[in-house]
Coordinates of C-alpha atoms (C1' of nucleotides) in Angstrom, one line a residue:
Chain A
X1 CA -12.7 25.9 35.5
X2 CA -15.4 24.1 37.2
X3 CA -18.7 23.2 35.1
X4 CA -21.5 24.4 38.4
X5 CA -23.5 20.7 38.9
X6 CA -26.4 22.4 39.3
X7 CA -28.9 22.7 36.0
X8 CA -30.0 26.1 36.4
X9 CA -28.6 27.5 34.3
X10 CA -30.1 30.1 31.7
X11 CA -31.3 27.7 28.6
X12 CA -33.2 29.6 25.7
X13 CA -34.6 32.4 27.8
X14 CA -35.7 30.1 30.5
X15 CA -34.0 27.5 33.4
X16 CA -37.2 25.6 33.0
X17 CA -36.7 24.7 29.3
X18 CA -33.4 23.7 30.4
X19 CA -34.2 21.7 34.0
X20 CA -37.9 19.5 31.8
X21 CA -35.3 18.8 29.0
X22 CA -32.4 17.3 32.0
X23 CA -35.4 15.4 32.9
X24 CA -36.4 13.9 30.1
X25 CA -33.5 13.4 28.4
X26 CA -33.0 11.3 31.3
X27 CA -36.7 9.6 30.5
X28 CA -35.0 8.3 27.5
X29 CA -32.4 7.1 27.9
X30 CA -33.6 5.3 30.7
X31 CA -35.7 4.4 28.4
X32 CA -33.4 3.3 25.6
X33 CA -31.0 1.3 27.4
X34 CA -34.4 -1.1 29.1
X35 CA -36.1 -1.4 25.7
X36 CA -36.0 -4.6 23.7
X37 CA -35.3 -4.3 20.2
X38 CA -37.6 -5.5 18.2
X39 CA -38.2 -4.9 14.3
X40 CA -41.4 -2.9 15.1
X41 CA -39.9 -0.7 17.9
X42 CA -40.1 2.9 16.7
X43 CA -38.0 5.7 17.8
X44 CA -39.6 9.1 16.8
X45 CA -42.6 7.8 19.4
X46 CA -39.6 6.8 22.4
X47 CA -38.1 10.2 21.8
X48 CA -41.7 12.2 21.2
X49 CA -43.0 10.6 24.2
X50 CA -40.1 11.2 26.2
X51 CA -40.4 15.3 26.6
X52 CA -44.5 14.8 25.5
X53 CA -44.4 13.6 29.3
X54 CA -42.5 16.9 30.2
X55 CA -44.8 19.7 28.3
X56 CA -41.9 19.8 25.7
X57 CA -40.9 18.4 22.2
X58 CA -38.0 17.0 21.5
X59 CA -35.0 19.1 22.0
X60 CA -32.3 18.4 19.8
X61 CA -29.8 16.8 22.0
X62 CA -32.7 13.9 22.5
X63 CA -32.1 13.9 18.5
X64 CA -28.6 13.7 18.6
X65 CA -28.6 11.0 21.2
X66 CA -31.4 8.5 19.2
X67 CA -29.3 9.2 16.6
X68 CA -26.5 8.3 18.8
X69 CA -27.9 5.5 19.8
X70 CA -29.3 3.9 16.9
X71 CA -25.6 4.4 15.4
X72 CA -24.0 2.6 17.6
X73 CA -26.5 -0.7 17.7
X74 CA -25.7 -0.5 13.9
X75 CA -29.6 0.4 13.2
X76 CA -29.1 2.3 10.2
X77 CA -31.8 1.9 8.9
X78 CA -34.1 3.1 11.6
X79 CA -32.9 6.8 10.9
X80 CA -34.7 8.1 8.2
X81 CA -37.3 8.4 10.1
X82 CA -36.0 10.8 13.4
X83 CA -34.2 12.4 10.9
X84 CA -37.6 13.4 8.9
X85 CA -39.0 14.8 12.0
X86 CA -35.9 16.3 12.6
X87 CA -36.3 18.2 9.8
X88 CA -39.8 19.3 10.6
X89 CA -38.9 20.3 13.9
X90 CA -38.8 24.6 12.8
X91 CA -37.4 25.7 15.7
X92 CA -34.3 23.0 16.1
X93 CA -31.3 24.7 14.1
X94 CA -29.8 21.8 13.6
X95 CA -25.9 22.6 13.7
X96 CA -23.4 21.6 10.7
X97 CA -21.6 19.5 12.9
X98 CA -24.3 16.7 13.2
X99 CA -24.1 15.7 9.0
X100 CA -19.8 15.8 9.5
X101 CA -20.9 13.0 11.6
X102 CA -23.5 11.0 10.4
X103 CA -22.1 11.2 6.6
X104 CA -19.0 10.4 9.2
X105 CA -20.8 7.3 10.2
X106 CA -22.6 6.3 6.8
X107 CA -18.8 6.1 5.5
X108 CA -18.2 3.8 7.6
X109 CA -20.9 2.0 7.0
X110 CA -20.5 2.1 3.6
X111 CA -24.1 3.9 2.9
X112 CA -22.3 6.5 0.3
X113 CA -24.8 7.4 -1.3
X114 CA -27.2 7.9 1.9
X115 CA -24.2 9.9 3.8
X116 CA -24.1 12.1 0.0
X117 CA -28.4 12.4 -0.1
X118 CA -27.9 13.0 3.5
X119 CA -25.1 16.4 2.6
X120 CA -27.1 17.2 0.3
X121 CA -30.4 18.7 2.2
X122 CA -28.4 19.6 4.8
X123 CA -30.0 23.5 4.2
X124 CA -33.6 21.9 4.9
X125 CA -32.5 21.3 8.4
X126 CA -32.0 25.4 8.9
X127 CA -28.4 24.6 8.6
X128 CA -25.9 26.6 6.1
X129 CA -23.2 24.0 5.3
X130 CA -19.6 25.5 4.5
X131 CA -16.2 23.2 3.1
X132 CA -16.4 21.6 6.7
X133 CA -19.8 18.8 5.8
X134 CA -18.2 18.9 1.8
X135 CA -14.8 17.2 2.3
X136 CA -17.0 15.3 4.8
X137 CA -18.4 13.8 2.5
X138 CA -15.6 13.9 0.0
X139 CA -12.9 12.1 2.2
X140 CA -15.6 9.1 2.7
X141 CA -16.3 8.9 -1.7
X142 CA -12.4 9.7 -2.4
X143 CA -11.3 6.7 -0.5
X144 CA -13.7 3.8 -1.7
X145 CA -13.6 3.6 -5.3
X146 CA -17.2 3.0 -5.5
X147 CA -17.7 6.4 -4.1
X148 CA -14.6 8.3 -7.2
X149 CA -18.1 7.6 -9.2
X150 CA -20.2 10.0 -6.8
X151 CA -16.9 13.1 -6.2
X152 CA -18.7 15.0 -9.5
X153 CA -22.1 15.1 -8.7
X154 CA -21.0 16.9 -5.1
X155 CA -19.1 18.7 -6.3
X156 CA -21.4 20.1 -9.4
X157 CA -23.9 20.9 -6.6
X158 CA -21.1 22.0 -4.2
X159 CA -22.2 25.8 -5.3
X160 CA -26.4 25.4 -4.9
X161 CA -25.9 25.0 -1.5
X162 CA -23.4 28.4 -1.6
X163 CA -20.0 26.2 -0.6
X164 CA -17.5 27.4 -2.2
X165 CA -14.4 24.7 -2.9
X166 CA -11.5 25.5 0.1
X167 CA -7.9 24.3 -0.6
X168 CA -8.4 21.6 1.9
X169 CA -11.2 20.2 -0.8
X170 CA -8.4 20.4 -3.2
X171 CA -6.4 18.9 -0.7
X172 CA -8.6 15.7 -0.5
X173 CA -9.4 15.1 -3.6
X174 CA -5.7 15.3 -5.3
X175 CA -4.4 13.1 -2.6
X176 CA -7.3 10.7 -3.9
X177 CA -6.5 11.3 -7.7
X178 CA -2.2 10.9 -6.9
X179 CA -2.9 7.6 -4.4
X180 CA -5.4 5.5 -6.9
X181 CA -2.9 6.6 -9.9
X182 CA -4.9 9.1 -11.7
X183 CA -1.6 11.7 -11.8
X184 CA -2.6 13.0 -14.9
X185 CA -5.9 14.5 -13.1
X186 CA -4.1 15.4 -10.0
X187 CA -2.0 18.0 -11.6
X188 CA -4.7 19.0 -13.9
X189 CA -7.1 20.1 -10.8
X190 CA -4.1 21.8 -9.2
X191 CA -3.6 24.2 -12.5
X192 CA -7.0 24.4 -11.4
X193 CA -6.7 25.3 -8.3
X194 CA -4.1 28.1 -8.7
X195 CA -5.7 30.0 -11.6
X196 CA -9.3 30.0 -10.9
X197 CA -9.6 29.6 -7.5
X198 CA -6.2 31.6 -6.9
X199 CA -5.2 29.2 -4.7
X200 CA -1.4 29.3 -4.1
X201 CA -0.7 25.7 -2.3
X202 CA 1.9 24.9 0.5
X203 CA 4.7 22.5 -0.3
X204 CA 2.1 19.3 0.8
X205 CA -0.3 19.6 -2.7
X206 CA 4.4 19.6 -3.8
X207 CA 4.8 16.0 -2.2
X208 CA 2.2 14.7 -3.3
X209 CA 2.3 14.8 -6.5
X210 CA 5.6 14.6 -7.0
X211 CA 5.5 11.5 -4.8
X212 CA 2.8 9.8 -6.7
X213 CA 4.6 10.7 -10.4
X214 CA 7.6 8.5 -8.1
X215 CA 4.9 4.9 -8.2
X216 CA 3.0 5.8 -11.5
X217 CA 4.9 8.1 -14.5
X218 CA 7.8 8.9 -16.4
X219 CA 11.0 9.9 -14.9
X220 CA 10.7 12.9 -17.8
X221 CA 7.1 13.5 -15.9
X222 CA 9.1 13.7 -12.9
X223 CA 11.9 15.7 -13.8
X224 CA 9.8 18.7 -15.5
X225 CA 7.7 19.3 -12.6
X226 CA 10.1 18.8 -9.9
X227 CA 11.4 21.9 -12.1
X228 CA 7.8 23.7 -11.7
X229 CA 8.8 22.8 -8.7
X230 CA 12.3 25.0 -8.2
X231 CA 10.7 27.9 -9.4
X232 CA 7.5 27.7 -7.2
X233 CA 10.6 27.5 -4.8
X234 CA 9.5 24.4 -3.1
X235 CA 12.3 22.0 -2.4
X236 CA 11.3 18.3 -2.1
X237 CA 13.3 16.4 1.1
X238 CA 15.7 13.7 1.7
X239 CA 12.6 11.3 1.2
X240 CA 11.5 13.0 -2.2
X241 CA 14.4 13.3 -3.7
X242 CA 15.3 8.6 -2.6
X243 CA 12.0 8.3 -4.7
X244 CA 13.2 10.3 -7.4
X245 CA 16.4 8.4 -7.4
X246 CA 15.0 5.0 -7.4
X247 CA 12.9 6.2 -10.3
X248 CA 15.3 7.2 -12.3
X249 CA 17.5 4.4 -11.2
X250 CA 15.1 1.4 -12.2
X251 CA 14.6 3.3 -15.3
X252 CA 18.2 2.8 -15.8
X253 CA 18.9 6.7 -16.2
X254 CA 21.9 7.2 -13.6
X255 CA 22.7 10.8 -14.8
X256 CA 19.6 12.0 -13.7
X257 CA 19.8 9.7 -10.9
X258 CA 23.5 11.7 -9.9
X259 CA 22.8 14.5 -10.4
X260 CA 19.9 14.4 -8.1
X261 CA 22.4 13.4 -5.5
X262 CA 24.2 16.8 -6.6
X263 CA 22.2 18.6 -6.5
X264 CA 21.1 17.4 -3.0
X265 CA 23.6 18.6 -1.8
X266 CA 23.8 22.1 -3.3
X267 CA 20.5 22.4 -1.5
X268 CA 22.9 21.3 1.4
X269 CA 20.6 18.2 2.5
X270 CA 23.2 15.9 2.6
X271 CA 22.1 12.6 1.0
X272 CA 21.6 9.6 3.1
X273 CA 21.8 5.9 3.1
X274 CA 19.0 6.0 1.0
X275 CA 20.0 7.3 -1.4
X276 CA 23.4 6.3 -1.8
X277 CA 23.1 2.4 -2.3
X278 CA 20.0 3.0 -4.2
X279 CA 22.5 4.7 -6.9
X280 CA 25.4 2.3 -6.1
X281 CA 23.3 -0.2 -7.4
X282 CA 22.4 1.5 -9.8
X283 CA 25.9 1.8 -11.1
X284 CA 26.1 -1.9 -11.1
X285 CA 22.5 -3.8 -12.3
X286 CA 24.4 -1.5 -15.4
X287 CA 27.5 -2.7 -15.0
X288 CA 29.3 0.9 -14.5
X289 CA 31.7 -0.7 -11.3
X290 CA 34.0 2.5 -11.7
X291 CA 31.0 4.9 -10.8
X292 CA 29.9 1.6 -8.2
X293 CA 33.9 2.0 -7.1
X294 CA 33.4 6.5 -6.7
X295 CA 30.2 6.1 -5.1
X296 CA 30.8 3.8 -2.8
X297 CA 34.4 5.1 -1.7
X298 CA 32.0 8.6 -1.5
X299 CA 30.1 7.1 1.2
X300 CA 33.3 6.0 3.6
X301 CA 35.4 9.8 3.0
X302 CA 31.4 11.4 4.5
X303 CA 31.8 8.8 6.8
X304 CA 28.2 7.0 6.4
X305 CA 27.3 3.4 8.8
X306 CA 27.1 1.3 5.5
X307 CA 24.5 -1.0 6.2
X308 CA 23.6 -4.4 5.6
X309 CA 22.2 -3.6 2.5
X310 CA 24.7 -1.5 1.1
X311 CA 27.0 -5.1 2.3
X312 CA 25.2 -6.9 0.2
X313 CA 24.7 -4.9 -3.2
X314 CA 28.5 -3.9 -2.8
X315 CA 29.2 -8.1 -2.8
X316 CA 26.9 -8.8 -5.7
X317 CA 29.0 -6.1 -7.5
X318 CA 32.0 -7.8 -6.6
X319 CA 30.3 -10.7 -7.6
X320 CA 28.8 -9.5 -10.8
X321 CA 33.6 -8.4 -11.8
X322 CA 33.8 -12.0 -10.7
X323 CA 35.7 -11.1 -8.1
X324 CA 34.8 -13.4 -5.4
X325 CA 38.3 -13.7 -3.2
X326 CA 37.4 -10.5 -2.9
X327 CA 33.3 -11.1 -2.1
X328 CA 33.7 -13.8 0.4
X329 CA 36.2 -12.0 2.4
X330 CA 33.3 -8.9 2.7
X331 CA 30.6 -10.9 4.1
X332 CA 33.0 -12.4 6.2
X333 CA 34.6 -9.0 7.7
X334 CA 31.7 -7.0 8.0
X335 CA 30.8 -8.1 10.6
X336 CA 34.1 -6.9 12.3
X337 CA 33.7 -3.3 10.4
X338 CA 30.1 -2.6 12.7
X339 CA 27.4 -4.2 10.3
X340 CA 26.6 -8.4 11.3
X341 CA 26.4 -10.5 7.6
X342 CA 22.2 -11.9 7.3
X343 CA 21.0 -14.5 5.0
X344 CA 20.6 -12.8 1.5
X345 CA 25.2 -11.4 2.4
X346 CA 25.5 -15.3 2.1
X347 CA 23.0 -15.6 -0.2
X348 CA 24.3 -13.1 -2.7
X349 CA 27.6 -14.6 -2.8
X350 CA 26.4 -17.8 -3.7
X351 CA 24.4 -16.8 -6.3
X352 CA 27.7 -15.0 -7.5
X353 CA 29.7 -17.9 -7.4
X354 CA 26.4 -20.1 -9.2
X355 CA 26.8 -18.2 -12.1
X356 CA 29.9 -18.7 -12.9
X357 CA 29.7 -22.1 -11.8
X358 CA 31.7 -22.9 -9.0
X359 CA 29.3 -25.0 -8.0
X360 CA 31.8 -26.2 -5.5
X361 CA 32.6 -23.1 -3.6
X362 CA 28.4 -22.7 -3.9
X363 CA 28.6 -25.6 -2.0
X364 CA 31.5 -24.9 1.0
X365 CA 30.0 -20.9 0.9
X366 CA 26.9 -23.0 1.9
X367 CA 28.0 -24.9 4.5
X368 CA 29.8 -21.9 5.8
X369 CA 26.3 -20.2 6.3
X370 CA 25.0 -23.0 8.4
X371 CA 27.8 -23.0 10.8
X372 CA 27.9 -19.5 11.8
X373 CA 24.5 -20.3 12.6
X374 CA 22.4 -18.9 9.6
X375 CA 19.3 -20.5 8.1
X376 CA 18.6 -20.5 4.5
X377 CA 15.8 -19.2 3.7
X378 CA 13.1 -19.2 0.1
X379 CA 15.8 -17.7 -2.3
X380 CA 19.1 -20.1 -0.5
X381 CA 16.9 -22.5 -1.8
X382 CA 15.5 -21.2 -4.7
X383 CA 19.7 -20.5 -5.8
X384 CA 21.0 -24.1 -4.8
X385 CA 18.3 -25.0 -7.4
X386 CA 18.9 -23.3 -9.6
X387 CA 22.6 -24.2 -9.2
X388 CA 21.5 -28.1 -9.9
X389 CA 19.5 -27.0 -13.2
X390 CA 23.4 -25.2 -14.5
X391 CA 24.7 -29.0 -13.3
X392 CA 22.0 -30.9 -16.0
X393 CA 20.9 -32.5 -12.8
X394 CA 16.7 -31.9 -12.7
X395 CA 15.3 -34.6 -10.9
X396 CA 17.2 -33.9 -7.5
X397 CA 16.5 -29.9 -8.4
X398 CA 12.8 -31.2 -8.7
X399 CA 12.8 -32.6 -5.5
X400 CA 14.8 -29.8 -3.5
X401 CA 12.4 -28.2 -4.9
X402 CA 9.2 -30.7 -4.1
X403 CA 10.7 -30.8 -0.1
X404 CA 11.0 -26.5 0.2
X405 CA 7.0 -26.6 -1.2
X406 CA 6.9 -29.3 2.0
X407 CA 8.4 -27.3 4.0
X408 CA 6.1 -24.2 3.0
X409 CA 8.0 -22.2 1.5
X410 CA 7.2 -22.0 -1.6
X411 CA 9.8 -20.8 -4.5
X412 CA 8.7 -17.9 -6.8
X413 CA 7.6 -18.7 -10.5
X414 CA 11.0 -18.1 -11.7
X415 CA 12.6 -21.1 -9.7
X416 CA 9.3 -23.0 -10.9
X417 CA 8.9 -22.3 -14.3
X418 CA 13.0 -23.2 -14.6
X419 CA 12.7 -26.3 -13.2
X420 CA 10.0 -27.9 -14.9
X421 CA 11.3 -26.3 -17.9
X422 CA 14.5 -28.0 -17.4
X423 CA 12.3 -31.6 -16.5
X424 CA 10.4 -31.1 -19.8
X425 CA 13.2 -30.5 -22.0
X426 CA 15.0 -33.9 -20.0
X427 CA 11.3 -36.0 -21.1
X428 CA 10.7 -36.4 -17.4
X429 CA 7.2 -35.4 -18.2
X430 CA 5.7 -36.9 -15.6
X431 CA 7.0 -35.0 -12.9
X432 CA 6.9 -32.3 -15.0
X433 CA 3.3 -31.9 -14.9
X434 CA 4.0 -33.3 -11.3
X435 CA 5.0 -29.5 -10.8
X436 CA 2.8 -27.3 -12.8
X437 CA -0.4 -28.7 -10.6
X438 CA 2.4 -27.6 -7.6
X439 CA 3.0 -24.5 -9.2
X440 CA -1.3 -24.7 -10.1
X441 CA -1.9 -25.2 -6.4
X442 CA 0.1 -21.8 -5.5
X443 CA -1.5 -19.8 -8.0
X444 CA 1.6 -19.3 -9.9
X445 CA 1.6 -18.5 -13.4
X446 CA 3.5 -20.8 -15.8
X447 CA 5.5 -18.9 -18.1
X448 CA 5.8 -19.1 -22.1
X449 CA 8.8 -20.9 -22.2
X450 CA 6.5 -23.6 -19.6
X451 CA 4.0 -23.9 -21.7
X452 CA 6.5 -24.8 -24.5
X453 CA 9.2 -27.0 -23.1
X454 CA 5.6 -28.7 -22.1
X455 CA 4.0 -29.1 -25.5
X456 CA 7.3 -30.6 -27.1
X457 CA 7.5 -32.7 -24.2
X458 CA 4.7 -34.4 -25.3
X459 CA 4.7 -34.2 -28.6
X460 CA 7.0 -36.5 -28.0
X461 CA 6.3 -38.7 -25.9
X462 CA 2.8 -39.3 -28.4
X463 CA 5.4 -40.4 -31.0
X464 CA 7.5 -42.0 -28.9
X465 CA 4.4 -44.0 -28.4
X466 CA 2.7 -44.3 -31.9
X467 CA 6.0 -46.4 -32.8
X468 CA 4.8 -48.2 -29.2
X469 CA 1.9 -49.1 -31.0
X470 CA 2.9 -49.8 -33.7
X471 CA 5.7 -52.5 -33.6
X472 CA 3.0 -53.6 -30.6
X473 CA 0.2 -54.1 -33.8
X474 CA 2.9 -55.4 -36.4
X475 CA 4.5 -57.6 -34.5
X476 CA 1.3 -59.2 -32.9
X477 CA -1.0 -59.5 -35.7
X478 CA 1.4 -62.1 -37.5
X479 CA 0.7 -65.3 -35.0
X480 CA -2.9 -64.1 -33.3
X481 CA -4.8 -62.8 -36.3
Chain B
dG1 C1' 9.7 13.0 19.0
dT2 C1' 10.2 8.5 15.0
dA3 C1' 10.0 6.1 11.1
dG4 C1' 10.4 5.1 6.5
dG5 C1' 12.7 4.7 1.6
dG6 C1' 17.0 2.0 -0.5
dT7 C1' 19.1 -5.1 -1.9
dT8 C1' 17.2 -9.8 -3.7
dA9 C1' 17.0 -15.6 -7.9
dG10 C1' 14.1 -12.4 -14.3

DNA sequence: GTAGGGTTAG
């Protein structure tokens, strides 16, 4: 519907009021725009004067406009006088939306205490706050770590403001607790919400907590909560089940992980490529190649389109079984099966050959990779360095590592540590220290074995020098002194 | 309606 262009709509029963307010607002708008701000600008009198010209007091729109203007200009410190004035304007009942916005803006400006104070002050503006205001303040407090400490106080004072906590408020709190890894408290609050406040949680609550448990908790806790969910008639999606499987696999609980896969099928949710690859990898990690093979076969039977991650995982399994022929063929043939290998496919194969001491084959795969147009990445180099260390060639490994660094490919701590250790053990103390300096400049922490190797190399050097010095002194004193 | 989540140097 089109709104009338004319301002002659009844406003508080008087169109004159509306008209003069419009004029005052126009004046205020232009005044604010042309005003060159300096520290002594008095925004309250600017507001009051604009309205006084037309014989009235500032309307709510006037206050609101001024507040918006100050927020827009980031003049937060000029707000208090305006707000004080609004508080004393007894004929204006301030709508709650105004405070929700203000609290949000204080949050954006990191003025958390001001936001809390504003929230607690709402009734003084002839407004009854609801869960809307409470949620807005909880939202900003939950986002920042500094804010979490203020939540307790806000919750304690909420009843005095006549605000009833709603499910949405609990959701904000539980989400914050989950995000910061305090899942135990989240579950506690979740229980309080159901028992004391008699809320029936929707599936969103369960999923929020389940996801956090997968990230921060133990398999037992996750399985326990999963039981609760099932009993509560809430079924996780494939997404959540995959997170559960991932946790179980990472803790070596392969049987539990596999039972989740079975459960998914019972619930009619088809486990996807992520579910299967995670389990496939799990069986390979614990050297259970028979089960791994079965999982892989099941994927093929179900017609799941294998992707490069699945292939790479499977290839790593073949390498662990020293089935290098099959692994090599798979890297070369997977493209025909509809999946282009990536650098990691070659890396996996090279890593397998390296661990088996097949250094000639490593070079062969490397040239194959380059021939096919793939560039090595930092892991390729790390694998090659590993090979050189195994061949007892620490100086060459060191050179390769330094070349990597100069190209901006920063190896991880394991590679750095291994190179420094080998250098020290072979008595290349200076080179070792040079690499150590490089590590430290990239904030990579040396591990205990490195310090040990370094110290024994230093001791060895000291003994050599002591012997050398002794010989020098004994030899020289005879003639000169 | 979609991506995301899964491998991978110890």
